[in-house]
Amino acid sequence: MKKIIGNTLLVLAFVVVAIVAVADVDHDTFSILGLLYAFCLIGGIVLRIGDFFKWRAKKHAEGFQEAAQQKASRYCSKCGSGLTADTVFCPKCGNKVS
């Protein structure tokens, strides 16, 4: 939903710029359109940047999960979860591994 709102605000910002460029507006109207432009542009960018950082955090977490799965050289005899070479107890079930 934020993505749609962010994109809509960015489009509105460019619509306001087009109106100002084409129409012959007086000073008061120009000020109001300028404030609307600033609001739309900043709001749209902020919402899109938030989505970008969420996307980056998700990709970063997926990278850690892939690395952890690749490190699993042993498996717990009780629950079957992957274990690293230096693991003494299974992190999932607590079973002592040898």
Short mmCIF file of C-alpha atoms in Angstrom, two decimals:
data_model
loop_
_atom_site.label_atom_id
_atom_site.label_comp_id
_atom_site.label_asym_id
_atom_site.label_seq_id
_atom_site.Cartn_x
_atom_site.Cartn_y
_atom_site.Cartn_z
CA MET A 1 0.00 0.00 0.00
CA LYS A 2 2.85 2.40 0.83
CA LYS A 3 4.36 1.65 -2.56
CA ILE A 4 1.16 2.73 -4.33
CA ILE A 5 0.84 5.89 -2.22
CA GLY A 6 4.50 6.75 -2.73
CA ASN A 7 4.24 6.33 -6.49
CA THR A 8 1.01 8.35 -6.57
CA LEU A 9 2.62 11.21 -4.66
CA LEU A 10 5.58 11.24 -7.03
CA VAL A 11 3.27 11.33 -10.05
CA LEU A 12 1.28 14.18 -8.47
CA ALA A 13 4.50 16.11 -7.92
CA PHE A 14 5.30 15.93 -11.62
CA VAL A 15 1.70 16.85 -12.53
CA VAL A 16 2.05 19.99 -10.42
CA VAL A 17 5.30 20.84 -12.21
CA ALA A 18 3.54 20.39 -15.56
CA ILE A 19 0.68 22.66 -14.48
CA VAL A 20 3.10 25.38 -13.37
CA ALA A 21 5.09 25.07 -16.61
CA VAL A 22 2.06 25.24 -18.92
CA ALA A 23 -0.34 27.54 -17.09
CA ASP A 24 0.15 31.22 -16.46
CA VAL A 25 -0.26 31.32 -12.66
CA ASP A 26 -0.08 34.25 -10.26
CA HIS A 27 2.19 34.40 -7.22
CA ASP A 28 -0.32 33.04 -4.67
CA THR A 29 -1.28 30.09 -6.84
CA PHE A 30 2.38 29.42 -7.54
CA SER A 31 3.10 29.33 -3.78
CA ILE A 32 0.25 26.89 -3.13
CA LEU A 33 1.32 24.67 -6.04
CA GLY A 34 4.91 24.86 -4.81
CA LEU A 35 3.89 23.66 -1.36
CA LEU A 36 1.81 20.87 -2.92
CA TYR A 37 4.78 19.90 -5.09
CA ALA A 38 7.14 19.81 -2.11
CA PHE A 39 4.70 17.74 -0.05
CA CYS A 40 4.12 15.23 -2.85
CA LEU A 41 7.77 14.93 -3.78
CA ILE A 42 9.09 14.56 -0.23
CA GLY A 43 6.25 12.25 0.83
CA GLY A 44 6.70 10.03 -2.20
CA ILE A 45 10.45 9.81 -1.77
CA VAL A 46 10.19 9.02 1.95
CA LEU A 47 7.68 6.23 1.35
CA ARG A 48 9.76 4.75 -1.47
CA ILE A 49 12.99 4.95 0.56
CA GLY A 50 11.29 3.05 3.39
CA ASP A 51 10.36 0.28 0.95
CA PHE A 52 13.92 0.22 -0.37
CA PHE A 53 15.42 -0.27 3.10
CA LYS A 54 12.89 -3.01 3.92
CA TRP A 55 13.84 -4.74 0.70
CA ARG A 56 17.55 -4.44 1.53
CA ALA A 57 17.03 -5.83 5.04
CA LYS A 58 15.07 -8.77 3.65
CA LYS A 59 17.79 -9.56 1.08
CA HIS A 60 20.44 -9.26 3.80
CA ALA A 61 18.57 -11.70 6.06
CA GLU A 62 18.09 -14.13 3.19
CA GLY A 63 21.85 -14.02 2.59
CA PHE A 64 22.51 -14.95 6.22
CA GLN A 65 20.02 -17.81 6.02
CA GLU A 66 21.66 -19.15 2.87
CA ALA A 67 25.09 -18.91 4.49
CA ALA A 68 23.84 -20.74 7.59
CA GLN A 69 22.32 -23.49 5.47
CA GLN A 70 25.56 -23.90 3.55
CA LYS A 71 27.55 -24.15 6.79
CA ALA A 72 25.45 -27.07 8.04
CA SER A 73 27.80 -30.01 7.72
CA ARG A 74 26.14 -32.15 10.41
CA TYR A 75 22.55 -32.81 11.40
CA CYS A 76 20.86 -33.45 14.75
CA SER A 77 19.96 -37.11 15.24
CA LYS A 78 16.80 -36.15 17.16
CA CYS A 79 15.17 -33.38 15.05
CA GLY A 80 17.26 -33.30 11.87
CA SER A 81 18.14 -29.60 11.92
CA GLY A 82 21.47 -28.52 10.45
CA LEU A 83 24.43 -28.05 12.78
CA THR A 84 27.72 -26.27 12.29
CA ALA A 85 31.03 -27.97 13.04
CA ASP A 86 31.49 -26.31 16.45
CA THR A 87 27.95 -26.98 17.78
CA VAL A 88 27.65 -28.93 21.04
CA PHE A 89 23.87 -28.69 21.55
CA CYS A 90 21.19 -28.55 18.86
CA PRO A 91 19.78 -24.99 18.71
CA LYS A 92 16.31 -26.29 17.83
CA CYS A 93 15.68 -29.16 20.29
CA GLY A 94 18.59 -28.89 22.76
CA ASN A 95 19.83 -32.41 22.13
CA LYS A 96 23.53 -32.92 22.91
CA VAL A 97 25.44 -33.78 19.75
CA SER A 98 28.79 -35.49 19.55
#
